[in-house]
Rosetta silent file (secondary structure, phi, psi, omega in degrees, C-alpha in Angstrom):
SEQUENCE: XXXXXXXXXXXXXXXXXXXXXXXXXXXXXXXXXXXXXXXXXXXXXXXXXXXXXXXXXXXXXXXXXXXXXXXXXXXXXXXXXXXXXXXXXXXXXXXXXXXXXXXXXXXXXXXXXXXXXXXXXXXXXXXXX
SCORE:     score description
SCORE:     0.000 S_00000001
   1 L     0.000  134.283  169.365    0.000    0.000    0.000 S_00000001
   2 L   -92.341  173.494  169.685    1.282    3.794   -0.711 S_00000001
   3 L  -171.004  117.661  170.625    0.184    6.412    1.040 S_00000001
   4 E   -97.061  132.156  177.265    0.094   10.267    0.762 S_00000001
   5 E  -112.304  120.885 -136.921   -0.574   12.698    3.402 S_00000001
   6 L  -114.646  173.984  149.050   -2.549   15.407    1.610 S_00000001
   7 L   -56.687    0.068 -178.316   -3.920   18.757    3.556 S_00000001
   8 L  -117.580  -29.396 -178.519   -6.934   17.285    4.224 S_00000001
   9 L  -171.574 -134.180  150.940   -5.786   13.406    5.343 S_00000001
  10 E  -147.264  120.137  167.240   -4.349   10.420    3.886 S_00000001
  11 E   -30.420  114.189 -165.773   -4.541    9.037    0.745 S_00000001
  12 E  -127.518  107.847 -170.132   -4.250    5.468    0.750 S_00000001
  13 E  -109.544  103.828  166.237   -3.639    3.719   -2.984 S_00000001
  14 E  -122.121 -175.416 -139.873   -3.281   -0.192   -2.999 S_00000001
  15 L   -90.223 -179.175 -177.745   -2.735   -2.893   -5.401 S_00000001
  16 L   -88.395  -16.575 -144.324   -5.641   -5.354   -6.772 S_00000001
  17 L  -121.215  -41.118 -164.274   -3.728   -8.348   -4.582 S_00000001
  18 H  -105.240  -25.853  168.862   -4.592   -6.182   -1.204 S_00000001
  19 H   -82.055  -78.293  168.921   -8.297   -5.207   -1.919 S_00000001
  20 H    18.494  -82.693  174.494   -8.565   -8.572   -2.808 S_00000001
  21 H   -55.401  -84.564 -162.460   -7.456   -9.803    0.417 S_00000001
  22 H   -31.019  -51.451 -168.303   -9.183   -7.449    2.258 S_00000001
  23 H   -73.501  -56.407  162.135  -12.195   -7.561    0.546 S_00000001
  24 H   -33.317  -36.610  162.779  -12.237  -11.577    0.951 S_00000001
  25 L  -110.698   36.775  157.675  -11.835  -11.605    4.403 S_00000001
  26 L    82.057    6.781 -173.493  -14.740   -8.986    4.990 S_00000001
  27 L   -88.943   10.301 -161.636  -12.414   -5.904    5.984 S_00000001
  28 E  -170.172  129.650  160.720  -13.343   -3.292    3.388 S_00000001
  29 E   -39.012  113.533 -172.501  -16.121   -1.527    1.597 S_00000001
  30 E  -123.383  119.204  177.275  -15.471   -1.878   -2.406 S_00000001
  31 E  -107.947  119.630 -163.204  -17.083    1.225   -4.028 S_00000001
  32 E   -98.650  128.781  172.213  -17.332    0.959   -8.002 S_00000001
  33 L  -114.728   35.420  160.722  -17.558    4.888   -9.169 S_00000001
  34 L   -58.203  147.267  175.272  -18.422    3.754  -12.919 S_00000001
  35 L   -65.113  162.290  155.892  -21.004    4.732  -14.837 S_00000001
  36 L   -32.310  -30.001  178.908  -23.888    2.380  -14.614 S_00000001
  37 L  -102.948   -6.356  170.258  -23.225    0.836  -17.964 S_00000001
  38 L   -93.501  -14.941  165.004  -19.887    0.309  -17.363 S_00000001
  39 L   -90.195  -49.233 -170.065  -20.886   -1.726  -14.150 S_00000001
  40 L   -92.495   22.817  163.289  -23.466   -3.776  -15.887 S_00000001
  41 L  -104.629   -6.321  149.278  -21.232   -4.683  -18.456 S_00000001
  42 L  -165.928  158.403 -151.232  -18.640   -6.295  -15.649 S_00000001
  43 L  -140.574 -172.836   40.414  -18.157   -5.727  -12.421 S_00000001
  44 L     1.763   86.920  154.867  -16.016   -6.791   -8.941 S_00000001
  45 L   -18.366   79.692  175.782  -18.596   -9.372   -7.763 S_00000001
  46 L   120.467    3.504 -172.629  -20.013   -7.697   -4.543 S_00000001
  47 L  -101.652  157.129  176.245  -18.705   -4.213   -4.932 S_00000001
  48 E   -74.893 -176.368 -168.068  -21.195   -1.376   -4.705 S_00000001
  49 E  -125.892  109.145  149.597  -22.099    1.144   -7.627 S_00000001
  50 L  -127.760   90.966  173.435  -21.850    4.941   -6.654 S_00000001
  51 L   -38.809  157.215 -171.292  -20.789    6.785  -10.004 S_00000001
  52 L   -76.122  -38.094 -162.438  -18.763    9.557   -9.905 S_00000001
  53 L   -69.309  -42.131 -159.395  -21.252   12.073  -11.918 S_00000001
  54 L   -96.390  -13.963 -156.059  -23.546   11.727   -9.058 S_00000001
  55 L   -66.586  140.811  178.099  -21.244   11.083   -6.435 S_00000001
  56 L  -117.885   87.131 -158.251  -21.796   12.624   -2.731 S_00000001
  57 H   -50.686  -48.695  169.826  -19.367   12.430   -0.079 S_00000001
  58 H   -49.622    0.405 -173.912  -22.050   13.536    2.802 S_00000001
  59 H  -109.596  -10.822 -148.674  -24.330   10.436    1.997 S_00000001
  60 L   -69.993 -171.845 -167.191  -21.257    8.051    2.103 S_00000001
  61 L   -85.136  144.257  139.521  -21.243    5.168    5.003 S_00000001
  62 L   -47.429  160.958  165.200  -18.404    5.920    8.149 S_00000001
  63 L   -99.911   67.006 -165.176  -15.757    3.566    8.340 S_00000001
  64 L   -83.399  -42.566  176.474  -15.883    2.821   12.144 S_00000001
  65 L   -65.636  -44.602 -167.735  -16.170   -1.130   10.716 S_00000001
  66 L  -130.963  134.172 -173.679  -15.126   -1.236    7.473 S_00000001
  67 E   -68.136  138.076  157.940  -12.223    0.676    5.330 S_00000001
  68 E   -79.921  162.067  164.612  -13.870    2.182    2.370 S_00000001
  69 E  -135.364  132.070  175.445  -11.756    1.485   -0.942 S_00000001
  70 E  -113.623  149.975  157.280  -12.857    2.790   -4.379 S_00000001
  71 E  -143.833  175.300  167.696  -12.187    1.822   -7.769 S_00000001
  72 L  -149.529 -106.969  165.609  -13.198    2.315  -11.307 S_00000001
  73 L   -94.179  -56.179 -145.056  -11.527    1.471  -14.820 S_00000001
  74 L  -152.321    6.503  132.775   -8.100    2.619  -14.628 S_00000001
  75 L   113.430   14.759 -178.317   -7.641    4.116  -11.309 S_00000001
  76 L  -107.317  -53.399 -170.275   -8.120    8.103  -11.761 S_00000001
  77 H   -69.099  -13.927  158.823  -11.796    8.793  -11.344 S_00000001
  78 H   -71.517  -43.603 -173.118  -11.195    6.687   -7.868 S_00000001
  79 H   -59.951  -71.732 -136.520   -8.113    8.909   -7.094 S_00000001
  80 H   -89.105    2.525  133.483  -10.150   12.064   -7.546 S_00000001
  81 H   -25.823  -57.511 -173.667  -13.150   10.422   -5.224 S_00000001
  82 H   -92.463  -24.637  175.401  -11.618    9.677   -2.839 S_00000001
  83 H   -77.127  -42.334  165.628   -9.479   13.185   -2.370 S_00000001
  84 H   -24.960  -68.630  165.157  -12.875   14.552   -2.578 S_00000001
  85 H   -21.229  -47.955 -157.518  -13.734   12.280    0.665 S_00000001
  86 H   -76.713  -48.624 -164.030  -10.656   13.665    1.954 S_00000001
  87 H   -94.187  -17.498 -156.711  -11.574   17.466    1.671 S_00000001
  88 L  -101.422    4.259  149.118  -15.635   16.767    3.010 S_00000001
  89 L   128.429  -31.388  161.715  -14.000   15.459    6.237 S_00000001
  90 L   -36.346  109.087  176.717  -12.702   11.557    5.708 S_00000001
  91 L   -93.006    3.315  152.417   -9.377   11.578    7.397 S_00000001
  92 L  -161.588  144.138 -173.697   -8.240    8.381    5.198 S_00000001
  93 L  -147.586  161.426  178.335   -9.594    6.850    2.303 S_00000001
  94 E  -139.846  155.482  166.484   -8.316    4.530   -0.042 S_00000001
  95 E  -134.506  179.599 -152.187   -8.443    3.715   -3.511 S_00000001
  96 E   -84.695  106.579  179.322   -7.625    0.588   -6.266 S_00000001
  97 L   -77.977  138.342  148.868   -4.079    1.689   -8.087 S_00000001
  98 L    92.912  -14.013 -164.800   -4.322    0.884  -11.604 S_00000001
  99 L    26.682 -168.333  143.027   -8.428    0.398  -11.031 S_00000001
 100 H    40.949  -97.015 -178.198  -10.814   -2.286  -12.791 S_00000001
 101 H   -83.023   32.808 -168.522   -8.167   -2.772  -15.150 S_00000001
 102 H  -119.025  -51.155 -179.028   -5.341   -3.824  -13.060 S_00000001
 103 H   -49.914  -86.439 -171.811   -7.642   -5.964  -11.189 S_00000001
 104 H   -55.910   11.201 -176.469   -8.435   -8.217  -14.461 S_00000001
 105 H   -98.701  -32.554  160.262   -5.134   -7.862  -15.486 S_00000001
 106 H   -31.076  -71.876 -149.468   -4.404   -9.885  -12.122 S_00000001
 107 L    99.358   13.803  170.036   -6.265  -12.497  -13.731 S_00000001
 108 L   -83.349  150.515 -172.015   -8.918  -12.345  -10.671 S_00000001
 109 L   -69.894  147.568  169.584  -12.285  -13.061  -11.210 S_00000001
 110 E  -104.805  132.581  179.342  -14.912  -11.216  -12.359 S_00000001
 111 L  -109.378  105.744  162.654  -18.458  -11.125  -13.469 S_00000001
 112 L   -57.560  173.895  162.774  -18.878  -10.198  -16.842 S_00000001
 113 E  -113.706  124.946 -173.731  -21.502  -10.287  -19.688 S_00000001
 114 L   -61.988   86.830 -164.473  -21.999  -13.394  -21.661 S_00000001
 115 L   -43.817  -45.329 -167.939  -22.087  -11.770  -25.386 S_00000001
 116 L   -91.025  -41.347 -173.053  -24.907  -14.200  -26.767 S_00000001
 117 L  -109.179    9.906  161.465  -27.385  -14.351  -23.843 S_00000001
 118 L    95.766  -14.610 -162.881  -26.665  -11.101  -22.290 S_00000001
 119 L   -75.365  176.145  157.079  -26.767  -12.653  -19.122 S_00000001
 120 E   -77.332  149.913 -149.517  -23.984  -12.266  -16.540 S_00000001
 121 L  -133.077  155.296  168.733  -20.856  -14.584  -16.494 S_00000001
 122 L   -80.180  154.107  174.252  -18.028  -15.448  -13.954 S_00000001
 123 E  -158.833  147.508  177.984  -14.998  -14.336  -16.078 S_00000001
 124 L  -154.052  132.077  176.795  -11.156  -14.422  -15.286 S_00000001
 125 L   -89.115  125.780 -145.997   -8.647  -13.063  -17.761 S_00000001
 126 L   -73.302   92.769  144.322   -5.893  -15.684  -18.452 S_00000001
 127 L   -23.789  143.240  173.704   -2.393  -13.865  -17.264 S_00000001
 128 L  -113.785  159.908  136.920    0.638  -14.391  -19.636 S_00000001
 129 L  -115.620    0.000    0.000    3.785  -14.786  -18.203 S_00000001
């Protein structure tokens, strides 16, 4: 995990391999800030959907339980979420380096959409080494 200490708190950016963990053993909030159609064409199985164009810091959840972490495609529109968070009074927030696509890049699973029946699919992209 990095971490930057900004004027309002600190910025916390980790890897796909540490939400992961976290988020498997139940320690952390996973906030998707994608548009809608960009979540229901694949997703992080279990993470929640609050888009950026709408996004409100004052409605969000506290962490007394749970860390929040954000992501989205590629790891910017999470960055500037969460610094948001940061100035409306969140003294640490964290988000997904690399977002989304970093994640699948992992090769961790996913649920996708199944191109012929539309429906949604477990999906894991095959790593090269």
């Amino acid at each position: 995990m990095e971490t930057e200490t900004t004027d309002h708190g600190t910025l916390e950016t980790w890897t796909p391999q540490e939400v992961k963990e976290a988020f498997d053993h139940n320690e952390i909030v996973l906030i998707d800030v994608r548009t809608p159609q960009e979540y229901g064409l694949e997703r992080i199985e279990g993470a929640l959907l609050a888009p950026m164009q709408a996004f409100d810091p004052d409605h969000m959840p506290g962490q007394s339980d749970k860390r929040i972490v954000f992501h989205c495609g590629s790891g910017i529109r999470s960055e500037k979420v969460a610094r948001l968070c940061l100035e409306h009074g969140f003294d640490r927030v964290a988000h997904l380096k690399g977002g989304f696509g970093a994640w699948k890049d992992t090769g961790m699973a996913y649920t996708g959409t199944d191109v012929g029946s539309g429906a949604p699919k477990s999906m894991q992209k095959k790593t090269t080494n």
